[in-house]
CSV table of C-alpha atoms in Angstrom, one decimal:
chain,number,residue,atom,x,y,z
L,1,UNK,CA,103.7,90.5,118.6
L,2,UNK,CA,106.9,88.6,119.8
L,3,UNK,CA,109.2,89.9,122.4
L,4,UNK,CA,112.3,89.9,120.2
L,5,UNK,CA,113.5,93.3,119.1
L,6,UNK,CA,112.9,94.3,115.4
L,7,UNK,CA,116.0,93.6,113.3
L,8,UNK,CA,115.1,95.1,110.0
L,9,UNK,CA,114.5,92.9,106.9
L,10,UNK,CA,115.1,89.1,107.2
L,11,UNK,CA,113.5,86.1,105.6
L,12,UNK,CA,110.8,84.6,107.8
L,13,UNK,CA,109.7,88.0,109.2
L,14,UNK,CA,105.8,87.8,109.0
L,15,UNK,CA,105.6,91.6,108.0
L,16,UNK,CA,108.1,91.1,105.2
L,17,UNK,CA,106.4,87.9,104.0
L,18,UNK,CA,103.0,89.6,103.9
L,19,UNK,CA,104.6,92.6,102.1
L,20,UNK,CA,106.1,90.3,99.5
L,21,UNK,CA,102.8,88.6,98.9
L,22,UNK,CA,101.0,91.9,98.4
L,23,UNK,CA,103.6,93.1,95.9
L,24,UNK,CA,103.4,89.8,94.0
L,25,UNK,CA,99.6,90.1,94.0
L,26,UNK,CA,99.6,93.6,92.6
L,27,UNK,CA,102.1,92.5,89.8
L,28,UNK,CA,100.3,89.2,89.0
L,29,UNK,CA,96.8,90.8,88.9
L,30,UNK,CA,98.1,93.6,86.7
L,31,UNK,CA,99.9,91.2,84.3
L,32,UNK,CA,97.2,88.4,84.2
L,33,UNK,CA,94.0,90.2,85.0
L,34,UNK,CA,91.7,89.3,87.9
L,35,UNK,CA,90.2,86.0,86.7
L,36,UNK,CA,93.5,84.4,85.4
L,37,UNK,CA,95.7,85.4,88.4
L,38,UNK,CA,95.6,82.3,90.7
L,39,UNK,CA,96.7,82.1,94.4
L,40,UNK,CA,99.3,79.6,93.2
L,41,UNK,CA,100.8,82.0,90.6
L,42,UNK,CA,100.9,84.8,93.3
L,43,UNK,CA,102.5,82.4,95.8
L,44,UNK,CA,105.2,81.5,93.2
L,45,UNK,CA,105.9,85.1,92.4
L,46,UNK,CA,106.4,85.8,96.1
L,47,UNK,CA,108.4,82.6,96.6
L,48,UNK,CA,106.1,81.2,99.3
L,49,UNK,CA,103.7,78.2,99.8
L,50,UNK,CA,100.1,78.8,98.5
L,51,UNK,CA,98.9,77.8,101.9
L,52,UNK,CA,100.6,80.9,103.5
L,53,UNK,CA,98.8,83.2,101.0
L,54,UNK,CA,95.5,81.6,102.2
L,55,UNK,CA,96.5,81.9,105.8
L,56,UNK,CA,97.4,85.6,105.6
L,57,UNK,CA,94.7,86.7,103.3
L,58,UNK,CA,91.9,84.1,102.9
L,59,UNK,CA,90.3,84.1,99.5
L,60,UNK,CA,91.5,85.7,96.1
L,61,UNK,CA,89.0,88.6,96.4
L,62,UNK,CA,90.2,89.5,99.9
L,63,UNK,CA,93.8,89.3,98.6
L,64,UNK,CA,92.9,91.7,95.8
L,65,UNK,CA,91.2,94.1,98.3
L,66,UNK,CA,94.3,94.0,100.6
L,67,UNK,CA,96.7,94.4,97.7
L,68,UNK,CA,94.9,97.5,96.4
L,69,UNK,CA,93.7,98.8,99.8
L,70,UNK,CA,90.1,99.0,98.5
L,71,UNK,CA,88.0,100.9,100.9
L,72,UNK,CA,85.1,98.3,100.9
L,73,UNK,CA,85.6,94.6,100.7
L,74,UNK,CA,83.1,92.1,99.7
L,75,UNK,CA,82.9,90.9,103.3
L,76,UNK,CA,82.2,94.4,104.7
L,77,UNK,CA,79.6,95.1,102.0
L,78,UNK,CA,77.9,91.8,102.7
L,79,UNK,CA,77.9,92.4,106.5
L,80,UNK,CA,76.4,95.9,105.7
L,81,UNK,CA,73.7,94.1,103.8
L,82,UNK,CA,72.9,91.8,106.6
L,83,UNK,CA,73.5,93.7,109.9
L,84,UNK,CA,73.6,97.1,111.5
L,85,UNK,CA,71.7,100.2,112.5
L,86,UNK,CA,69.0,101.7,110.3
L,87,UNK,CA,67.5,100.6,107.0
L,88,UNK,CA,69.3,98.4,104.6
L,89,UNK,CA,70.1,101.5,102.4
L,90,UNK,CA,71.4,103.4,105.4
L,91,UNK,CA,73.7,100.5,106.4
L,92,UNK,CA,75.2,100.2,103.0
L,93,UNK,CA,75.7,103.9,102.6
L,94,UNK,CA,77.3,104.2,106.0
L,95,UNK,CA,79.8,101.4,105.3
L,96,UNK,CA,80.7,102.8,101.9
L,97,UNK,CA,80.8,106.6,102.5
L,98,UNK,CA,82.4,106.0,105.9
L,99,UNK,CA,85.3,104.3,104.3
L,100,UNK,CA,88.7,105.9,104.3
L,101,UNK,CA,90.9,106.6,101.1
L,102,UNK,CA,94.6,106.9,101.4
L,103,UNK,CA,95.6,109.6,99.0
L,104,UNK,CA,98.2,108.4,96.6
L,105,UNK,CA,97.6,104.7,97.8
L,106,UNK,CA,97.1,101.6,95.8
L,107,UNK,CA,93.4,102.2,95.4
L,108,UNK,CA,93.9,105.6,93.8
L,109,UNK,CA,96.6,104.1,91.5
L,110,UNK,CA,94.2,101.3,90.7
L,111,UNK,CA,91.3,103.6,89.5
L,112,UNK,CA,93.7,105.9,87.8
L,113,UNK,CA,95.1,102.9,85.8
L,114,UNK,CA,91.6,101.9,85.0
L,115,UNK,CA,91.3,105.1,83.0
L,116,UNK,CA,94.7,104.8,81.5
L,117,UNK,CA,94.6,101.2,80.1
L,118,UNK,CA,92.2,98.6,79.1
L,119,UNK,CA,94.0,95.8,81.0
L,120,UNK,CA,93.6,97.5,84.3
L,121,UNK,CA,90.2,98.5,83.5
L,122,UNK,CA,89.2,94.9,82.6
L,123,UNK,CA,90.9,93.7,86.0
L,124,UNK,CA,89.0,96.1,88.0
L,125,UNK,CA,85.7,95.2,86.3
L,126,UNK,CA,86.4,91.4,86.8
L,127,UNK,CA,87.1,91.9,90.4
L,128,UNK,CA,83.7,93.8,90.8
L,129,UNK,CA,81.8,91.3,88.7
L,130,UNK,CA,83.4,88.2,90.3
L,131,UNK,CA,84.6,89.5,93.7
L,132,UNK,CA,81.7,91.8,94.6
L,133,UNK,CA,78.6,90.8,92.7
L,134,UNK,CA,79.0,87.1,92.9
L,135,UNK,CA,79.2,87.5,96.7
L,136,UNK,CA,76.4,90.0,97.0
L,137,UNK,CA,73.8,89.1,94.3
L,138,UNK,CA,72.6,85.8,96.2
L,139,UNK,CA,71.8,88.0,99.2
L,140,UNK,CA,69.3,90.1,97.2
L,141,UNK,CA,68.2,86.9,95.4
L,142,UNK,CA,66.3,88.9,92.7
L,143,UNK,CA,66.8,88.1,88.9
L,144,UNK,CA,68.0,91.7,88.4
L,145,UNK,CA,70.3,91.7,91.6
L,146,UNK,CA,73.4,92.5,89.5
L,147,UNK,CA,71.8,95.6,87.9
L,148,UNK,CA,70.4,96.7,91.3
L,149,UNK,CA,73.9,96.4,92.9
L,150,UNK,CA,75.7,98.2,90.2
L,151,UNK,CA,73.0,101.1,90.4
L,152,UNK,CA,73.6,101.4,94.1
L,153,UNK,CA,77.4,100.9,93.9
L,154,UNK,CA,78.0,103.3,91.2
L,155,UNK,CA,76.0,105.8,93.1
L,156,UNK,CA,78.0,105.4,96.2
L,157,UNK,CA,81.2,105.3,94.2
L,158,UNK,CA,80.4,108.7,92.6
L,159,UNK,CA,79.6,110.3,95.9
L,160,UNK,CA,82.7,108.9,97.5
L,161,UNK,CA,84.8,110.3,94.7
L,162,UNK,CA,83.0,113.7,94.8
L,163,UNK,CA,83.7,113.9,98.5
L,164,UNK,CA,87.0,112.2,99.0
L,165,UNK,CA,88.8,112.7,95.7
L,166,UNK,CA,87.4,115.9,94.3
L,167,UNK,CA,86.6,117.3,97.7
L,168,UNK,CA,83.5,119.5,96.9
L,169,UNK,CA,82.9,121.7,99.9
L,170,UNK,CA,79.2,121.3,99.9
L,171,UNK,CA,79.7,117.6,100.4
L,172,UNK,CA,82.6,117.8,102.8
L,173,UNK,CA,80.6,120.1,104.9
L,174,UNK,CA,77.8,117.6,105.2
L,175,UNK,CA,77.7,115.4,108.2
L,176,UNK,CA,78.2,111.6,107.4
L,177,UNK,CA,75.0,110.7,109.3
L,178,UNK,CA,73.1,113.4,107.5
L,179,UNK,CA,74.4,112.1,104.1
L,180,UNK,CA,73.5,108.5,105.1
L,181,UNK,CA,69.8,109.6,105.8
L,182,UNK,CA,69.7,111.5,102.5
L,183,UNK,CA,71.3,108.7,100.4
L,184,UNK,CA,69.7,105.8,102.2
L,185,UNK,CA,66.2,105.8,100.7
L,186,UNK,CA,67.8,105.8,97.2
L,187,UNK,CA,69.8,102.8,98.0
L,188,UNK,CA,66.9,101.0,99.5
L,189,UNK,CA,64.8,101.8,96.4
L,190,UNK,CA,67.5,100.6,94.1
L,191,UNK,CA,68.3,97.3,96.1
L,192,UNK,CA,64.8,96.1,97.0
L,193,UNK,CA,62.2,98.7,95.7
L,194,UNK,CA,60.0,98.9,92.6
L,195,UNK,CA,62.5,100.2,90.1
L,196,UNK,CA,60.0,101.3,87.3
L,197,UNK,CA,56.4,101.6,88.8
L,198,UNK,CA,55.3,103.9,85.9
L,199,UNK,CA,56.6,101.3,83.3
L,200,UNK,CA,54.7,98.6,85.0
L,201,UNK,CA,51.3,100.3,85.2
L,202,UNK,CA,51.6,101.9,81.6
L,203,UNK,CA,49.0,100.2,79.4
L,204,UNK,CA,51.0,100.2,76.2
B,1,UNK,CA,81.0,127.4,54.8
B,2,UNK,CA,82.8,129.2,52.1
B,3,UNK,CA,83.0,128.2,48.4
B,4,UNK,CA,86.8,128.2,48.3
B,5,UNK,CA,88.4,124.8,48.2
B,6,UNK,CA,90.3,123.7,51.3
B,7,UNK,CA,94.0,124.4,51.0
B,8,UNK,CA,95.5,122.8,54.1
B,9,UNK,CA,97.1,124.7,57.0
B,10,UNK,CA,97.4,128.4,56.5
B,11,UNK,CA,96.9,131.4,58.7
B,12,UNK,CA,93.4,132.8,58.8
B,13,UNK,CA,91.8,129.4,58.2
B,14,UNK,CA,88.9,129.3,60.8
B,15,UNK,CA,89.4,125.5,61.5
B,16,UNK,CA,93.1,126.1,62.2
B,17,UNK,CA,92.3,129.3,64.3
B,18,UNK,CA,89.7,127.3,66.3
B,19,UNK,CA,92.1,124.5,66.8
B,20,UNK,CA,94.9,126.9,68.1
B,21,UNK,CA,92.5,128.4,70.5
B,22,UNK,CA,91.5,125.1,71.9
B,23,UNK,CA,95.0,124.1,72.4
B,24,UNK,CA,96.1,127.4,73.9
B,25,UNK,CA,93.0,126.9,76.4
B,26,UNK,CA,94.0,123.5,77.5
B,27,UNK,CA,97.5,124.6,78.2
B,28,UNK,CA,96.5,127.7,80.0
B,29,UNK,CA,93.9,126.1,82.1
B,30,UNK,CA,96.3,123.5,83.0
B,31,UNK,CA,99.0,126.0,84.0
B,32,UNK,CA,96.9,128.7,85.7
B,33,UNK,CA,93.9,126.7,87.0
B,34,UNK,CA,90.2,127.4,85.9
B,35,UNK,CA,89.7,130.7,87.8
B,36,UNK,CA,93.0,132.5,87.0
B,37,UNK,CA,93.0,131.5,83.3
B,38,UNK,CA,91.4,134.5,81.5
B,39,UNK,CA,90.1,134.7,77.9
B,40,UNK,CA,92.7,137.4,77.5
B,41,UNK,CA,95.6,135.1,78.4
B,42,UNK,CA,94.3,132.3,76.3
B,43,UNK,CA,93.9,134.6,73.3
B,44,UNK,CA,97.5,135.8,73.9
B,45,UNK,CA,98.8,132.1,73.9
B,46,UNK,CA,97.0,131.5,70.7
B,47,UNK,CA,98.1,134.8,69.1
B,48,UNK,CA,94.6,136.0,68.3
B,49,UNK,CA,92.3,138.8,69.4
B,50,UNK,CA,90.3,138.1,72.6
B,51,UNK,CA,87.2,139.0,70.6
B,52,UNK,CA,87.7,136.2,68.4
B,53,UNK,CA,87.8,133.7,71.4
B,54,UNK,CA,84.4,135.1,72.5
B,55,UNK,CA,83.1,135.0,69.0
B,56,UNK,CA,84.0,131.3,68.6
B,57,UNK,CA,83.4,129.9,72.1
B,58,UNK,CA,81.2,132.4,74.0
B,59,UNK,CA,81.9,132.3,77.6
B,60,UNK,CA,85.0,131.0,79.6
B,61,UNK,CA,83.0,128.0,80.9
B,62,UNK,CA,81.9,127.1,77.3
B,63,UNK,CA,85.5,127.4,76.1
B,64,UNK,CA,86.5,125.0,79.0
B,65,UNK,CA,83.8,122.6,77.9
B,66,UNK,CA,84.9,122.7,74.4
B,67,UNK,CA,88.5,122.4,75.0
B,68,UNK,CA,88.1,119.2,77.1
B,69,UNK,CA,85.1,117.9,75.2
B,70,UNK,CA,83.1,117.6,78.4
B,71,UNK,CA,80.0,115.6,77.7
B,72,UNK,CA,77.5,117.9,79.5
B,73,UNK,CA,78.0,121.7,79.4
B,74,UNK,CA,76.4,124.2,81.7
B,75,UNK,CA,74.0,125.2,78.9
B,76,UNK,CA,72.9,121.7,78.2
B,77,UNK,CA,72.4,121.0,81.9
B,78,UNK,CA,70.4,124.2,82.4
B,79,UNK,CA,68.3,123.4,79.3
B,80,UNK,CA,67.6,119.9,80.8
B,81,UNK,CA,66.6,121.6,84.1
B,82,UNK,CA,64.2,124.0,82.3
B,83,UNK,CA,62.6,121.9,79.4
B,84,UNK,CA,62.0,118.6,77.9
B,85,UNK,CA,59.9,115.4,78.3
B,86,UNK,CA,59.2,113.8,81.6
B,87,UNK,CA,59.9,115.0,85.1
B,88,UNK,CA,62.7,117.2,86.0
B,89,UNK,CA,64.7,114.2,87.1
B,90,UNK,CA,64.2,112.2,84.0
B,91,UNK,CA,65.2,115.1,81.8
B,92,UNK,CA,68.4,115.7,83.8
B,93,UNK,CA,69.2,112.0,83.7
B,94,UNK,CA,68.5,111.8,80.0
B,95,UNK,CA,70.8,114.8,79.2
B,96,UNK,CA,73.6,113.3,81.3
B,97,UNK,CA,73.4,109.6,80.6
B,98,UNK,CA,72.7,110.2,77.0
B,99,UNK,CA,76.0,112.1,76.5
B,100,UNK,CA,78.7,110.5,74.4
B,101,UNK,CA,82.3,109.8,75.5
B,102,UNK,CA,85.2,109.9,73.1
B,103,UNK,CA,87.5,107.3,74.4
B,104,UNK,CA,91.0,108.5,74.9
B,105,UNK,CA,89.7,112.1,74.3
B,106,UNK,CA,90.3,115.3,76.3
B,107,UNK,CA,87.5,114.5,78.8
B,108,UNK,CA,89.1,111.2,79.7
B,109,UNK,CA,92.5,112.9,80.0
B,110,UNK,CA,91.0,115.5,82.2
B,111,UNK,CA,89.5,113.0,84.8
B,112,UNK,CA,92.6,111.0,84.6
B,113,UNK,CA,94.7,114.0,85.3
B,114,UNK,CA,92.4,115.0,88.2
B,115,UNK,CA,93.4,111.7,89.9
B,116,UNK,CA,97.1,112.2,89.2
B,117,UNK,CA,97.7,115.7,90.3
B,118,UNK,CA,96.4,118.3,92.6
B,119,UNK,CA,96.5,121.1,90.1
B,120,UNK,CA,94.4,119.3,87.5
B,121,UNK,CA,92.0,118.2,90.4
B,122,UNK,CA,91.7,121.8,91.5
B,123,UNK,CA,91.2,123.1,88.0
B,124,UNK,CA,88.2,120.5,87.5
B,125,UNK,CA,86.6,121.2,90.8
B,126,UNK,CA,86.9,125.1,90.2
B,127,UNK,CA,85.2,124.5,86.8
B,128,UNK,CA,82.4,122.6,88.4
B,129,UNK,CA,81.9,125.0,91.3
B,130,UNK,CA,82.1,128.2,89.1
B,131,UNK,CA,81.0,127.0,85.6
B,132,UNK,CA,78.4,124.5,86.5
B,133,UNK,CA,77.0,125.2,90.0
B,134,UNK,CA,77.1,129.1,89.8
B,135,UNK,CA,74.9,128.6,86.5
B,136,UNK,CA,72.5,126.0,87.8
B,137,UNK,CA,72.1,126.9,91.6
B,138,UNK,CA,70.0,130.0,90.9
B,139,UNK,CA,67.5,127.9,88.9
B,140,UNK,CA,66.9,125.6,91.9
B,141,UNK,CA,66.8,128.7,94.2
B,142,UNK,CA,67.1,126.8,97.5
B,143,UNK,CA,69.7,127.6,100.2
B,144,UNK,CA,71.1,124.1,99.7
B,145,UNK,CA,71.1,124.1,95.9
B,146,UNK,CA,74.9,123.5,95.6
B,147,UNK,CA,74.6,120.4,97.9
B,148,UNK,CA,71.6,119.2,96.0
B,149,UNK,CA,73.3,119.7,92.6
B,150,UNK,CA,76.5,117.8,93.7
B,151,UNK,CA,74.3,114.9,95.1
B,152,UNK,CA,72.5,114.6,91.8
B,153,UNK,CA,75.6,115.2,89.5
B,154,UNK,CA,77.9,112.8,91.5
B,155,UNK,CA,75.2,110.2,91.2
B,156,UNK,CA,74.9,110.6,87.4
B,157,UNK,CA,78.7,110.9,87.0
B,158,UNK,CA,79.2,107.6,88.8
B,159,UNK,CA,76.6,105.9,86.6
B,160,UNK,CA,78.1,107.4,83.5
B,161,UNK,CA,81.4,106.0,84.4
B,162,UNK,CA,80.1,102.6,85.4
B,163,UNK,CA,78.3,102.5,81.9
B,164,UNK,CA,80.7,104.3,79.5
B,165,UNK,CA,84.1,103.8,81.1
B,166,UNK,CA,83.9,100.6,83.2
B,167,UNK,CA,81.3,99.1,80.8
B,168,UNK,CA,79.5,96.8,83.4
B,169,UNK,CA,77.3,94.4,81.3
B,170,UNK,CA,74.3,94.9,83.6
B,171,UNK,CA,74.2,98.6,82.9
B,172,UNK,CA,75.1,98.4,79.2
B,173,UNK,CA,72.3,95.9,78.6
B,174,UNK,CA,69.8,98.4,80.2
B,175,UNK,CA,67.9,100.5,77.6
B,176,UNK,CA,68.6,104.3,78.2
B,177,UNK,CA,64.9,105.2,78.7
B,178,UNK,CA,64.5,102.4,81.3
B,179,UNK,CA,67.5,103.7,83.1
B,180,UNK,CA,66.1,107.3,82.9
B,181,UNK,CA,62.8,106.1,84.6
B,182,UNK,CA,64.8,104.2,87.3
B,183,UNK,CA,67.1,107.1,88.0
B,184,UNK,CA,64.6,110.0,87.5
B,185,UNK,CA,62.8,109.7,90.9
B,186,UNK,CA,66.2,109.9,92.6
B,187,UNK,CA,67.2,113.0,90.8
B,188,UNK,CA,63.8,114.6,91.5
B,189,UNK,CA,64.1,114.0,95.2
B,190,UNK,CA,67.7,115.2,95.4
B,191,UNK,CA,67.0,118.5,93.5
B,192,UNK,CA,63.6,119.3,94.8
B,193,UNK,CA,62.3,116.8,97.3
B,194,UNK,CA,62.5,116.5,101.1
B,195,UNK,CA,66.0,115.2,101.7
B,196,UNK,CA,65.7,114.2,105.4
B,197,UNK,CA,62.1,113.8,106.4
B,198,UNK,CA,63.0,111.5,109.3
B,199,UNK,CA,65.4,114.0,110.6
B,200,UNK,CA,62.8,116.8,110.5
B,201,UNK,CA,60.1,114.9,112.3
B,202,UNK,CA,62.4,113.3,115.0
B,203,UNK,CA,61.5,115.0,118.3
B,204,UNK,CA,65.1,115.1,119.7
C-alpha cells in the first residue's frame, strides 16, 4: 500500500503488472502445455523481466496455481502433510475440502477445458504430475507414493466437486469437521496404511 | 432380429425409432430438467406413442442413462449392492471402475455441460438424487443412506475421472482387481461402517 491515490491503469502499477503476468501465464500454459511453458516465455509475453515473475509468484507451479486460482497449491498440500491438528488424513482432508471455489473462475474454466480438449487435459495432468506429485511424493518416501497420492487426491477431488460444484444437499448439510473425521481414516490408509492386506496374506 | 435386409432410413425401422427417442430424450431433459421431463413429453417430441418409449427403455431413469450413455445405471449399481463376488465395497467398486467411457460421447458431454451451465448441472443432480439415490437408499435402509451413497459415489467418480479422463499413469498402471481390493474397504466403511467412531466416544 502506498499513499498516492489510485489513478487507474498505468504502466508500472504493481496490480496491473501482476494481472498482465497472470494473463500471459494462462495464455502461455494453454498454448505450450505445462512442461514447455517457461517463466522466460511467460515474462516475454507479459513484456516484463523474468526476475519480476519470480519476485511476484515464486516458482512455475505457484504461478500456475495463481493463474488458475487452484484451491490447493503444492505448498498448502505439503504444509497439510507436515503440520496441523489431527491425523495426517484429517489435516489433508481439511486443507482440501475447506478450500474455496470461485464459481465461473479460472479453476472451473481449467477443469471444463480439461474435458473439452486434449491439450488442456495434458496441461492439467502435467501440472499435477510435476507440480503436485514431484513436490509431495518425497514426503511420503514410499515406492508407490505417486499411486497413493493420486488415490487420496482423486477421492478428495471427487468429494470437492460433489459438494462445491454439484452441490448435493446431503454433503452440503454435513459440517466440514464431521466430513474431515469421516474421510480422514481413508486418506490415512491411502497415504501410509497397508493398501492390500488380503492380497499379501493370500497363499496363492 | 428379422430376416428382411436392412434398407436404410425409413419410418418404422426399430433402430431409427430408438435413435429418435434418444435424441428427443436428450433435448427434452436439457430443456425441461430431469424431474419435469416426462415420458409423455419425450414421446411427443419423438412423434411416437409413450408405450413405445416404455417398451424400448423401461423407466425414465433408464431412458436418461441410455440417452447419455452413463457408465453405471441404477440397475447395475443395485445389482452390485445385492450380488457378486467379494465384499459389498469390492462389488460396487468393480461395477463402477470397470465401466467403460466413450470418449467424446454423451456422458462426457453431460459432465462438461454440468460445469458450463446451471440448468445442465441441476439436471444431472436431479437424476442422481431421484434416479440413483431413490433407488439405492432403501437398500441400505439407514437414516444417513443418501450421505453414505454420495460419499462412496463421489469417491468412485473421482477415481473414475482420474483413471479414464485424466489418465494418470500411476492409476492406469494398476490392475483393476488390485484397485478394487484397495478401494473396497473404503466403500464398505462408507456404506455400512461406523463413519465417526471418535466422535461417538468423545465425552464432550
